[in-house]
mmCIF file of C-alpha atoms and ligand atoms in Angstrom:
data_model
loop_
_atom_site.group_PDB
_atom_site.id
_atom_site.type_symbol
_atom_site.label_atom_id
_atom_site.label_comp_id
_atom_site.label_asym_id
_atom_site.label_seq_id
_atom_site.Cartn_x
_atom_site.Cartn_y
_atom_site.Cartn_z
ATOM 1 C CA UNK K 1 0.252 -0.032 0.088
ATOM 2 C CA UNK K 2 1.282 3.306 -1.081
ATOM 3 C CA UNK K 3 2.369 5.641 2.251
ATOM 4 C CA UNK K 4 0.006 8.486 3.529
ATOM 5 C CA UNK K 5 1.398 11.330 2.296
ATOM 6 C CA UNK K 6 1.420 14.703 4.584
ATOM 7 C CA UNK K 7 2.451 18.445 4.108
ATOM 8 C CA UNK K 8 3.695 20.138 7.654
ATOM 9 C CA UNK K 9 3.626 23.773 8.243
ATOM 10 C CA UNK K 10 7.206 23.899 9.238
ATOM 11 C CA UNK K 11 8.772 26.351 11.548
ATOM 12 C CA UNK K 12 11.976 24.554 12.134
ATOM 13 C CA UNK K 13 11.225 24.991 16.142
ATOM 14 C CA UNK K 14 10.897 21.935 18.737
ATOM 15 C CA UNK K 15 7.426 21.275 18.336
ATOM 16 C CA UNK K 16 7.099 20.966 14.212
ATOM 17 C CA UNK K 17 10.575 19.048 14.301
ATOM 18 C CA UNK K 18 8.655 16.539 16.737
ATOM 19 C CA UNK K 19 5.653 16.621 14.851
ATOM 20 C CA UNK K 20 7.812 15.523 11.988
ATOM 21 C CA UNK K 21 8.708 12.272 13.624
ATOM 22 C CA UNK K 22 5.433 11.515 15.500
ATOM 23 C CA UNK K 23 3.938 11.433 12.229
ATOM 24 C CA UNK K 24 6.438 9.476 10.781
ATOM 25 C CA UNK K 25 6.008 7.093 13.386
ATOM 26 C CA UNK K 26 2.717 6.686 12.576
ATOM 27 C CA UNK K 27 3.232 5.558 9.034
ATOM 28 C CA UNK K 28 3.274 9.056 7.130
ATOM 29 C CA UNK K 29 5.620 10.629 4.833
ATOM 30 C CA UNK K 30 6.037 14.011 5.787
ATOM 31 C CA UNK K 31 6.954 16.190 3.600
ATOM 32 C CA UNK K 32 7.433 19.778 4.986
ATOM 33 C CA UNK K 33 6.747 23.492 4.006
ATOM 34 C CA UNK K 34 8.116 26.750 5.348
ATOM 35 C CA UNK K 35 7.743 30.332 4.278
ATOM 36 C CA UNK K 36 9.647 33.062 4.603
ATOM 37 C CA UNK K 37 6.979 35.665 5.409
ATOM 38 C CA UNK K 38 9.653 37.985 6.916
ATOM 39 C CA UNK K 39 10.221 36.347 10.262
ATOM 40 C CA UNK K 40 13.712 37.475 10.162
ATOM 41 C CA UNK K 41 15.058 34.178 10.957
ATOM 42 C CA UNK K 42 18.086 32.302 9.143
ATOM 43 C CA UNK K 43 16.364 29.750 6.746
ATOM 44 C CA UNK K 44 18.937 27.746 5.405
ATOM 45 C CA UNK K 45 19.877 25.297 8.154
ATOM 46 C CA UNK K 46 15.713 24.487 7.727
ATOM 47 C CA UNK K 47 15.680 21.253 5.246
ATOM 48 C CA UNK K 48 18.618 19.570 7.258
ATOM 49 C CA UNK K 49 16.638 19.967 10.453
ATOM 50 C CA UNK K 50 13.604 18.802 8.912
ATOM 51 C CA UNK K 51 15.451 15.937 7.179
ATOM 52 C CA UNK K 52 17.094 14.669 10.590
ATOM 53 C CA UNK K 53 13.288 14.859 12.197
ATOM 54 C CA UNK K 54 12.589 12.232 9.686
ATOM 55 C CA UNK K 55 10.928 14.507 6.669
ATOM 56 C CA UNK K 56 11.294 12.897 3.183
ATOM 57 C CA UNK K 57 11.422 16.404 1.533
ATOM 58 C CA UNK K 58 11.739 19.761 2.626
ATOM 59 C CA UNK K 59 10.416 22.835 0.635
ATOM 60 C CA UNK K 60 11.512 26.376 1.793
ATOM 61 C CA UNK K 61 10.119 29.637 0.086
ATOM 62 C CA UNK K 62 10.457 32.993 0.144
ATOM 63 C CA UNK K 63 7.078 34.548 -0.003
ATOM 64 C CA UNK K 64 7.435 38.144 1.160
ATOM 65 C CA UNK K 65 6.382 39.842 -1.749
ATOM 66 C CA UNK K 66 3.293 37.903 -1.952
ATOM 67 C CA UNK K 67 2.765 38.229 1.706
ATOM 68 C CA UNK K 68 2.984 42.137 1.173
ATOM 69 C CA UNK K 69 0.536 42.461 -2.183
ATOM 70 C CA UNK K 70 -1.842 39.995 -1.393
ATOM 71 C CA UNK K 71 -2.447 39.875 2.223
ATOM 72 C CA UNK K 72 -0.746 43.157 3.819
ATOM 73 C CA UNK K 73 -2.310 45.507 1.203
ATOM 74 C CA UNK K 74 -5.595 44.807 1.036
ATOM 75 C CA UNK K 75 -6.103 44.721 4.855
ATOM 76 C CA UNK K 76 -4.081 48.249 4.679
ATOM 77 C CA UNK K 77 -6.775 48.992 1.952
ATOM 78 C CA UNK K 78 -9.090 48.399 4.301
ATOM 79 C CA UNK K 79 -7.697 50.060 7.597
ATOM 80 C CA UNK K 80 -8.474 46.786 9.679
ATOM 81 C CA UNK K 81 -7.896 46.750 13.102
ATOM 82 C CA UNK K 82 -9.441 43.664 15.369
ATOM 83 C CA UNK K 83 -11.301 45.237 18.388
ATOM 84 C CA UNK K 84 -9.906 48.507 16.983
ATOM 85 C CA UNK K 85 -6.539 47.742 18.089
ATOM 86 C CA UNK K 86 -4.872 44.603 16.531
ATOM 87 C CA UNK K 87 -3.384 45.235 12.836
ATOM 88 C CA UNK K 88 -3.816 41.312 12.418
ATOM 89 C CA UNK K 89 -0.238 40.375 12.033
ATOM 90 C CA UNK K 90 -0.482 36.697 13.202
ATOM 91 C CA UNK K 91 -3.999 36.512 11.241
ATOM 92 C CA UNK K 92 -2.553 37.139 8.120
ATOM 93 C CA UNK K 93 0.158 34.886 7.327
ATOM 94 C CA UNK K 94 -1.975 31.246 8.259
ATOM 95 C CA UNK K 95 -4.022 31.389 5.302
ATOM 96 C CA UNK K 96 -1.090 32.139 3.073
ATOM 97 C CA UNK K 97 0.635 29.194 4.207
ATOM 98 C CA UNK K 98 -2.383 27.123 3.962
ATOM 99 C CA UNK K 99 -2.614 28.175 0.577
ATOM 100 C CA UNK K 100 0.526 26.909 -0.191
ATOM 101 C CA UNK K 101 0.273 23.586 1.882
ATOM 102 C CA UNK K 102 -2.906 22.891 -0.226
ATOM 103 C CA UNK K 103 -0.971 23.738 -3.647
ATOM 104 C CA UNK K 104 2.080 21.462 -2.583
ATOM 105 C CA UNK K 105 -0.334 18.435 -1.021
ATOM 106 C CA UNK K 106 -1.782 18.655 -4.716
ATOM 107 C CA UNK K 107 1.107 18.577 -6.482
ATOM 108 C CA UNK K 108 2.752 15.401 -4.615
ATOM 109 C CA UNK K 109 -0.565 13.905 -4.428
ATOM 110 C CA UNK K 110 -0.716 14.273 -0.211
ATOM 111 C CA UNK K 111 -4.574 13.990 1.301
ATOM 112 C CA UNK K 112 -3.297 15.489 4.313
ATOM 113 C CA UNK K 113 -1.571 18.745 5.761
ATOM 114 C CA UNK K 114 -0.498 19.389 9.225
ATOM 115 C CA UNK K 115 -0.126 22.199 11.303
ATOM 116 C CA UNK K 116 1.425 22.797 14.773
ATOM 117 C CA UNK K 117 -1.058 25.209 16.388
ATOM 118 C CA UNK K 118 -2.615 24.051 19.839
ATOM 119 C CA UNK K 119 -6.433 23.279 20.038
ATOM 120 C CA UNK K 120 -6.885 26.774 22.433
ATOM 121 C CA UNK K 121 -5.668 29.065 19.706
ATOM 122 C CA UNK K 122 -7.014 31.049 16.987
ATOM 123 C CA UNK K 123 -4.395 29.840 14.380
ATOM 124 C CA UNK K 124 -5.704 26.167 14.380
ATOM 125 C CA UNK K 125 -8.999 27.997 12.712
ATOM 126 C CA UNK K 126 -7.380 30.054 10.578
ATOM 127 C CA UNK K 127 -5.086 27.058 9.318
ATOM 128 C CA UNK K 128 -8.000 24.595 8.641
ATOM 129 C CA UNK K 129 -10.674 26.779 7.395
ATOM 130 C CA UNK K 130 -8.662 28.223 4.705
ATOM 131 C CA UNK K 131 -7.306 24.487 3.565
ATOM 132 C CA UNK K 132 -11.078 23.371 3.241
ATOM 133 C CA UNK K 133 -12.069 26.644 1.752
ATOM 134 C CA UNK K 134 -9.408 25.527 -1.014
ATOM 135 C CA UNK K 135 -9.110 21.962 -0.684
ATOM 136 C CA UNK K 136 -12.754 20.529 0.933
ATOM 137 C CA UNK K 137 -11.617 17.170 1.407
ATOM 138 C CA UNK K 138 -8.091 17.304 2.266
ATOM 139 C CA UNK K 139 -7.796 16.187 5.900
ATOM 140 C CA UNK K 140 -6.099 18.444 8.144
ATOM 141 C CA UNK K 141 -3.712 17.067 11.200
ATOM 142 C CA UNK K 142 -2.849 18.991 14.196
ATOM 143 C CA UNK K 143 -0.962 16.739 16.349
ATOM 144 C CA UNK K 144 -0.440 19.574 19.312
ATOM 145 C CA UNK K 145 -3.830 18.851 19.887
ATOM 146 C CA UNK K 146 -3.958 15.086 20.272
ATOM 147 C CA UNK K 147 -0.512 13.871 21.234
ATOM 148 C CA UNK K 148 0.272 12.320 24.922
ATOM 149 C CA UNK K 149 3.073 14.814 25.881
ATOM 150 C CA UNK K 150 1.608 16.589 29.027
ATOM 151 C CA UNK K 151 4.679 18.813 29.227
ATOM 152 C CA UNK K 152 7.848 20.426 27.313
ATOM 153 C CA UNK K 153 10.034 18.200 29.177
ATOM 154 C CA UNK K 154 8.583 15.130 28.064
ATOM 155 C CA UNK K 155 8.746 16.345 24.192
ATOM 156 C CA UNK K 156 12.037 17.289 24.479
ATOM 157 C CA UNK K 157 12.967 13.597 26.209
ATOM 158 C CA UNK K 158 11.253 12.056 23.191
ATOM 159 C CA UNK K 159 13.540 14.652 20.833
ATOM 160 C CA UNK K 160 16.845 13.288 22.475
ATOM 161 C CA UNK K 161 15.551 9.981 22.070
ATOM 162 C CA UNK K 162 14.654 10.440 18.408
ATOM 163 C CA UNK K 163 18.038 12.375 17.400
ATOM 164 C CA UNK K 164 15.915 15.560 16.951
ATOM 165 C CA UNK K 165 18.050 18.595 17.960
ATOM 166 C CA UNK K 166 16.486 20.434 21.069
ATOM 167 C CA UNK K 167 17.285 23.963 21.036
ATOM 168 C CA UNK K 168 20.438 24.514 23.868
ATOM 169 C CA UNK K 169 19.278 27.892 24.793
ATOM 170 C CA UNK K 170 17.018 28.433 27.773
ATOM 171 C CA UNK K 171 13.624 28.005 26.833
ATOM 172 C CA UNK K 172 12.408 31.877 25.166
ATOM 173 C CA UNK K 173 9.920 33.104 27.979
ATOM 174 C CA UNK K 174 7.612 34.214 25.444
ATOM 175 C CA UNK K 175 5.425 32.748 22.456
ATOM 176 C CA UNK K 176 6.681 34.959 19.482
ATOM 177 C CA UNK K 177 5.188 34.875 16.126
ATOM 178 C CA UNK K 178 6.581 37.071 13.643
ATOM 179 C CA UNK K 179 6.189 38.585 10.549
ATOM 180 C CA UNK K 180 6.674 41.172 7.764
ATOM 181 C CA UNK K 181 3.661 42.936 9.239
ATOM 182 C CA UNK K 182 4.585 42.973 12.591
ATOM 183 C CA UNK K 183 5.584 40.458 15.631
ATOM 184 C CA UNK K 184 2.767 39.249 18.118
ATOM 185 C CA UNK K 185 4.203 38.285 21.944
ATOM 186 C CA UNK K 186 2.379 36.443 24.320
ATOM 187 C CA UNK K 187 2.667 34.128 27.250
ATOM 188 C CA UNK K 188 5.285 33.897 30.040
ATOM 189 C CA UNK K 189 5.095 36.944 32.270
ATOM 190 C CA UNK K 190 2.381 38.734 30.171
ATOM 191 C CA UNK K 191 -0.020 36.691 31.684
ATOM 192 C CA UNK K 192 -0.318 38.634 34.580
ATOM 193 C CA UNK K 193 -2.655 41.137 32.961
ATOM 194 C CA UNK K 194 -1.818 44.014 35.598
ATOM 195 C CA UNK K 195 1.859 43.602 35.408
ATOM 196 C CA UNK K 196 3.687 46.086 33.032
ATOM 197 C CA UNK K 197 5.667 43.970 29.912
ATOM 198 C CA UNK K 198 9.358 43.750 30.768
ATOM 199 C CA UNK K 199 11.379 45.585 28.594
ATOM 200 C CA UNK K 200 13.115 42.221 26.979
ATOM 201 C CA UNK K 201 9.166 41.222 25.345
ATOM 202 C CA UNK K 202 9.630 43.907 22.705
ATOM 203 C CA UNK K 203 11.395 42.724 19.634
ATOM 204 C CA UNK K 204 11.641 45.034 17.121
ATOM 205 C CA UNK K 205 10.644 48.504 18.951
ATOM 206 C CA UNK K 206 12.716 50.442 21.180
ATOM 207 C CA UNK K 207 11.416 51.828 24.575
ATOM 208 C CA UNK K 208 9.848 55.394 23.920
ATOM 209 C CA UNK K 209 11.737 56.709 26.587
ATOM 210 C CA UNK K 210 14.887 55.547 24.895
ATOM 211 C CA UNK K 211 13.721 56.844 21.341
ATOM 212 C CA UNK K 212 15.538 60.001 19.865
ATOM 213 C CA UNK K 213 15.084 63.105 21.675
ATOM 214 C CA UNK K 214 14.382 64.634 17.985
ATOM 215 C CA UNK K 215 11.543 63.916 16.093
ATOM 216 C CA UNK K 216 12.127 62.373 12.929
ATOM 217 C CA UNK K 217 9.993 63.121 9.652
ATOM 218 C CA UNK K 218 8.692 60.771 7.064
ATOM 219 C CA UNK K 219 7.089 61.192 3.634
ATOM 220 C CA UNK K 220 5.042 57.931 2.157
ATOM 221 C CA UNK K 221 4.148 58.179 -1.337
ATOM 222 C CA UNK K 222 1.083 56.099 -2.286
ATOM 223 C CA UNK K 223 -0.504 55.395 -6.077
ATOM 224 C CA UNK K 224 -3.368 54.256 -6.767
ATOM 225 C CA UNK K 225 -3.370 52.640 -3.134
ATOM 226 C CA UNK K 226 -0.316 51.280 -3.101
ATOM 227 C CA UNK K 227 2.658 52.691 -1.205
ATOM 228 C CA UNK K 228 5.385 52.957 -3.375
ATOM 229 C CA UNK K 229 8.251 55.608 -1.912
ATOM 230 C CA UNK K 230 9.667 56.470 1.648
ATOM 231 C CA UNK K 231 11.447 60.161 1.526
ATOM 232 C CA UNK K 232 11.370 59.966 -2.020
ATOM 233 C CA UNK K 233 13.049 56.438 -2.501
ATOM 234 C CA UNK K 234 11.051 54.384 -4.668
ATOM 235 C CA UNK K 235 10.915 50.870 -3.559
ATOM 236 C CA UNK K 236 10.202 48.181 -6.385
ATOM 237 C CA UNK K 237 9.056 45.326 -3.947
ATOM 238 C CA UNK K 238 6.555 46.253 -1.414
ATOM 239 C CA UNK K 239 7.783 44.324 1.268
ATOM 240 C CA UNK K 240 10.985 46.761 1.246
ATOM 241 C CA UNK K 241 9.278 49.282 1.736
ATOM 242 C CA UNK K 242 7.300 47.341 4.693
ATOM 243 C CA UNK K 243 10.884 46.653 6.350
ATOM 244 C CA UNK K 244 12.040 50.036 5.639
ATOM 245 C CA UNK K 245 9.307 51.625 7.596
ATOM 246 C CA UNK K 246 9.918 48.787 10.406
ATOM 247 C CA UNK K 247 13.254 49.847 10.966
ATOM 248 C CA UNK K 248 12.674 53.769 10.920
ATOM 249 C CA UNK K 249 9.230 53.133 12.983
ATOM 250 C CA UNK K 250 11.045 50.528 15.500
ATOM 251 C CA UNK K 251 13.849 53.192 16.418
ATOM 252 C CA UNK K 252 11.150 55.763 17.450
ATOM 253 C CA UNK K 253 9.272 52.681 19.450
ATOM 254 C CA UNK K 254 5.870 53.491 17.546
ATOM 255 C CA UNK K 255 3.605 50.616 16.648
ATOM 256 C CA UNK K 256 3.309 49.352 20.001
ATOM 257 C CA UNK K 257 -0.116 47.389 21.455
ATOM 258 C CA UNK K 258 -0.525 45.925 24.872
ATOM 259 C CA UNK K 259 -4.195 44.426 25.070
ATOM 260 C CA UNK K 260 -6.348 41.602 26.597
ATOM 261 C CA UNK K 261 -8.217 40.489 23.267
ATOM 262 C CA UNK K 262 -11.036 38.190 22.641
ATOM 263 C CA UNK K 263 -10.248 34.586 20.966
ATOM 264 C CA UNK K 264 -12.407 32.731 18.196
ATOM 265 C CA UNK K 265 -12.399 30.222 20.962
ATOM 266 C CA UNK K 266 -13.758 32.180 23.811
ATOM 267 C CA UNK K 267 -11.152 33.093 25.860
ATOM 268 C CA UNK K 268 -9.655 36.474 26.915
ATOM 269 C CA UNK K 269 -5.632 36.911 26.530
ATOM 270 C CA UNK K 270 -3.109 39.236 26.857
ATOM 271 C CA UNK K 271 -0.880 39.588 23.717
ATOM 272 C CA UNK K 272 1.500 42.485 22.786
ATOM 273 C CA UNK K 273 1.840 43.596 18.828
ATOM 274 C CA UNK K 274 4.454 45.491 17.622
ATOM 275 C CA UNK K 275 3.532 46.805 14.138
ATOM 276 C CA UNK K 276 5.482 50.209 13.170
ATOM 277 C CA UNK K 277 5.366 49.992 9.537
ATOM 278 C CA UNK K 278 1.819 49.069 9.717
ATOM 279 C CA UNK K 279 0.879 51.870 11.982
ATOM 280 C CA UNK K 280 2.509 54.576 9.782
ATOM 281 C CA UNK K 281 1.084 53.025 6.744
ATOM 282 C CA UNK K 282 -2.573 53.106 8.448
ATOM 283 C CA UNK K 283 -2.376 56.506 9.399
ATOM 284 C CA UNK K 284 -0.974 57.745 6.085
ATOM 285 C CA UNK K 285 -3.543 55.654 4.061
ATOM 286 C CA UNK K 286 -6.406 56.533 6.191
ATOM 287 C CA UNK K 287 -5.304 60.369 5.644
ATOM 288 C CA UNK K 288 -5.483 60.325 1.975
ATOM 289 C CA UNK K 289 -8.498 58.198 1.945
ATOM 290 C CA UNK K 290 -10.296 60.622 3.798
ATOM 291 C CA UNK K 291 -8.899 63.353 1.720
ATOM 292 C CA UNK K 292 -10.075 62.188 -1.666
ATOM 293 C CA UNK K 293 -12.951 60.072 -0.984
ATOM 294 C CA UNK K 294 -16.226 61.855 -0.149
ATOM 295 C CA UNK K 295 -17.936 62.067 2.735
ATOM 296 C CA UNK K 296 -20.870 59.212 2.381
ATOM 297 C CA UNK K 297 -18.261 57.110 1.191
ATOM 298 C CA UNK K 298 -15.227 57.609 3.500
ATOM 299 C CA UNK K 299 -17.788 57.486 6.717
ATOM 300 C CA UNK K 300 -19.330 54.223 4.670
ATOM 301 C CA UNK K 301 -15.838 52.929 4.725
ATOM 302 C CA UNK K 302 -15.227 53.817 8.542
ATOM 303 C CA UNK K 303 -18.641 52.323 9.745
ATOM 304 C CA UNK K 304 -19.268 49.163 7.802
ATOM 305 C CA UNK K 305 -15.493 48.003 6.234
ATOM 306 C CA UNK K 306 -12.742 48.373 8.705
ATOM 307 C CA UNK K 307 -14.697 46.250 11.575
ATOM 308 C CA UNK K 308 -15.985 43.929 9.524
ATOM 309 C CA UNK K 309 -13.197 43.178 7.841
ATOM 310 C CA UNK K 310 -10.945 42.761 10.968
ATOM 311 C CA UNK K 311 -13.411 40.412 12.480
ATOM 312 C CA UNK K 312 -13.727 38.190 9.284
ATOM 313 C CA UNK K 313 -9.826 37.934 9.115
ATOM 314 C CA UNK K 314 -9.525 37.237 12.654
ATOM 315 C CA UNK K 315 -11.951 34.872 12.789
ATOM 316 C CA UNK K 316 -10.221 33.008 9.856
ATOM 317 C CA UNK K 317 -12.427 33.524 7.017
ATOM 318 C CA UNK K 318 -9.850 35.039 4.524
ATOM 319 C CA UNK K 319 -10.827 32.845 1.231
ATOM 320 C CA UNK K 320 -14.650 33.858 1.920
ATOM 321 C CA UNK K 321 -16.753 35.935 -0.738
ATOM 322 C CA UNK K 322 -16.936 38.740 1.920
ATOM 323 C CA UNK K 323 -13.525 39.341 1.888
ATOM 324 C CA UNK K 324 -13.369 39.321 -2.050
ATOM 325 C CA UNK K 325 -16.374 41.750 -2.266
ATOM 326 C CA UNK K 326 -14.634 43.999 0.933
ATOM 327 C CA UNK K 327 -11.844 43.813 -1.381
ATOM 328 C CA UNK K 328 -13.493 45.228 -4.399
ATOM 329 C CA UNK K 329 -14.894 48.398 -2.683
ATOM 330 C CA UNK K 330 -11.762 49.153 -1.089
ATOM 331 C CA UNK K 331 -9.884 49.073 -4.447
ATOM 332 C CA UNK K 332 -12.307 50.946 -6.011
ATOM 333 C CA UNK K 333 -11.499 53.614 -3.437
ATOM 334 C CA UNK K 334 -8.047 53.140 -3.553
ATOM 335 C CA UNK K 335 -7.879 54.343 -7.527
ATOM 336 C CA UNK K 336 -7.866 57.897 -5.792
ATOM 337 C CA UNK K 337 -5.536 57.139 -3.317
ATOM 338 C CA UNK K 338 -2.576 58.991 -4.708
ATOM 339 C CA UNK K 339 -0.173 61.626 -3.365
ATOM 340 C CA UNK K 340 2.132 61.938 -0.340
ATOM 341 C CA UNK K 341 1.245 61.983 3.218
ATOM 342 C CA UNK K 342 4.212 63.755 5.744
ATOM 343 C CA UNK K 343 4.379 62.205 9.517
ATOM 344 C CA UNK K 344 6.180 63.023 12.478
ATOM 345 C CA UNK K 345 7.741 60.075 14.493
ATOM 346 C CA UNK K 346 8.519 60.883 18.340
ATOM 347 C CA UNK K 347 8.866 58.738 21.319
ATOM 348 C CA UNK K 348 6.299 56.243 20.141
ATOM 349 C CA UNK K 349 3.628 58.572 18.502
ATOM 350 C CA UNK K 350 2.903 59.075 15.309
ATOM 351 C CA UNK K 351 1.540 62.294 13.783
ATOM 352 C CA UNK K 352 0.011 63.570 10.322
ATOM 353 C CA UNK K 353 1.558 66.786 9.571
ATOM 354 C CA UNK K 354 0.939 67.190 5.815
ATOM 355 C CA UNK K 355 -1.086 65.645 2.534
ATOM 356 C CA UNK K 356 -1.258 66.397 -0.981
ATOM 357 C CA UNK K 357 -2.956 64.709 -3.638
ATOM 358 C CA UNK K 358 -4.026 65.265 -7.221
ATOM 359 C CA UNK K 359 -7.359 64.140 -6.183
ATOM 360 C CA UNK K 360 -7.658 65.968 -3.222
ATOM 361 C CA UNK K 361 -11.136 67.105 -2.552
ATOM 362 C CA UNK K 362 -10.244 69.778 -0.280
ATOM 363 C CA UNK K 363 -10.774 72.894 -2.109
ATOM 364 C CA UNK K 364 -9.052 75.669 -0.432
ATOM 365 C CA UNK K 365 -12.014 78.764 -1.827
ATOM 366 C CA UNK K 366 -14.849 76.755 0.090
ATOM 367 C CA UNK K 367 -12.240 75.957 3.159
ATOM 368 C CA UNK K 368 -10.911 79.305 3.616
ATOM 369 C CA UNK K 369 -12.006 81.967 6.497
ATOM 370 C CA UNK K 370 -9.723 84.791 4.239
ATOM 371 C CA UNK K 371 -11.429 87.437 1.584
ATOM 372 C CA UNK K 372 -11.131 84.657 -1.015
ATOM 373 C CA UNK K 373 -14.162 82.807 0.371
ATOM 374 C CA UNK K 374 -16.386 81.233 -2.271
ATOM 375 C CA UNK K 375 -18.609 79.462 0.497
ATOM 376 C CA UNK K 376 -22.614 80.644 0.403
ATOM 377 C CA UNK K 377 -23.394 81.539 3.841
ATOM 378 C CA UNK K 378 -26.668 82.368 2.990
ATOM 379 C CA UNK K 379 -27.264 78.436 1.951
ATOM 380 C CA UNK K 380 -26.333 77.989 5.424
ATOM 381 C CA UNK K 381 -29.189 79.550 7.378
ATOM 382 C CA UNK K 382 -31.549 77.319 5.046
ATOM 383 C CA UNK K 383 -29.505 74.355 5.319
ATOM 384 C CA UNK K 384 -29.836 74.690 9.302
ATOM 385 C CA UNK K 385 -33.189 75.273 9.749
ATOM 386 C CA UNK K 386 -33.963 71.820 7.617
ATOM 387 C CA UNK K 387 -31.209 69.879 9.106
ATOM 388 C CA UNK K 388 -32.573 70.966 12.354
ATOM 389 C CA UNK K 389 -36.400 70.240 11.992
ATOM 390 C CA UNK K 390 -36.967 66.949 13.257
ATOM 391 C CA UNK K 391 -35.114 68.314 16.732
ATOM 392 C CA UNK K 392 -37.195 71.456 16.504
ATOM 393 C CA UNK K 393 -40.282 69.378 16.119
ATOM 394 C CA UNK K 394 -39.553 67.062 19.110
ATOM 395 C CA UNK K 395 -38.787 69.987 21.190
ATOM 396 C CA UNK K 396 -42.062 71.712 20.410
ATOM 397 C CA UNK K 397 -44.466 68.523 21.168
ATOM 398 C CA UNK K 398 -42.515 67.937 24.218
ATOM 399 C CA UNK K 399 -43.475 71.388 25.342
ATOM 400 C CA UNK K 400 -46.999 71.219 24.420
ATOM 401 C CA UNK K 401 -47.353 67.914 26.359
ATOM 402 C CA UNK K 402 -45.461 69.502 29.735
ATOM 403 C CA UNK K 403 -48.119 72.213 29.341
ATOM 404 C CA UNK K 404 -51.090 69.918 29.432
ATOM 405 C CA UNK K 405 -49.827 68.126 32.150
ATOM 406 C CA UNK K 406 -49.031 71.008 34.333
HETATM 407 N N1 LIG Q 501 -3.261 36.264 19.353
HETATM 408 C C1 LIG Q 501 -2.892 36.490 18.047
HETATM 409 C C2 LIG Q 501 -3.762 35.986 16.882
HETATM 410 O O1 LIG Q 501 -4.840 35.421 16.983
HETATM 411 C C3 LIG Q 501 -1.500 36.360 18.137
HETATM 412 C C4 LIG Q 501 -1.412 34.826 17.647
HETATM 413 C C5 LIG Q 501 -0.160 34.191 17.417
HETATM 414 N N2 LIG Q 501 1.191 34.550 18.656
HETATM 415 C C6 LIG Q 501 1.867 34.596 19.144
HETATM 416 N N3 LIG Q 501 2.670 34.980 20.056
HETATM 417 N N4 LIG Q 501 2.453 33.032 19.040
HETATM 418 O O2 LIG Q 501 -3.640 36.544 15.662
#
């Protein structure tokens, strides 16, 4: 009988290495897949590690540009923040990785894909729902949810017994997930939600109080809704532009979030996020969007798009018609989002200080208080009269009723 084949999302860490062996022991032929989504780790050693653990093949792929263009950019155009705070860093890489797992599974004739997420997080949902959306018959395996190890020690014991390299460094005090769009940090001492995060928890931003005493100005240029230049320097690759903004923002300590969020599985959990580039781009994009979009449509974006988009991405529904439809809406508005935004970064803060666009709807002779004013002031009188009518009517009826009851 042919062996059962499985494609495993492989990080190179202890858990996923043990999974390789654990699945091999259960009669699987394991092919590992590792995506470079900008996690900032050396990936050259990955194939060797995977094979040492028992993988028959180890695939490593640089998907940074695809991640930037097809996942980060639409989320930027949606200005999506889960619970108005979290720019969805980890939530965005999962659907991409799932898509890749499925593509490889189809190519090599594997009926199974696998991931290393636990049973109490959001990531299992994102991996599995994405996989099923793309390949409804695929079976998804999540060994961490069902295996026998009760502790990390038992896992290490198993690894040692099977010749799987165990990290020599002390166990990291946090669980960290990092990609181009940002870093998520949880667990360890952070589980005491009253305590301020220790300095060493933060990975890519300096403490605001240790940031330079001089502000830094940065200009971001957009063309039809895509950021293309920073301080006049053009970037062909969007991921490189994002990396540059992470560096600039990181040294001013911008883009930090400390929140207790509602996980999809029903628990509240504390997570730190660092996303300097994402927050700078959100501020800049929003500025141009508001400048180039007439009021009704801009308000629709604020009231109906941002929150809905964030919720669906957080909840693992990336490969849904709703996401595609919201993208179509955002792409329509994005066509006018061309221009420059000047921002000031200073000790953890980001301020927009200037904006310009060939599509700007800011009309100076309408806005001005100078003699050049072209606004029809007389129209204001009638406009206000009609606008205020509902409240005036309500006031009149209330007064009459009060008079009667006296
Ligand atoms: N809570 C975040 C989310 O659900 C991040 C999950 C991964 N975080 C981590 N530190 N391992 O999107």
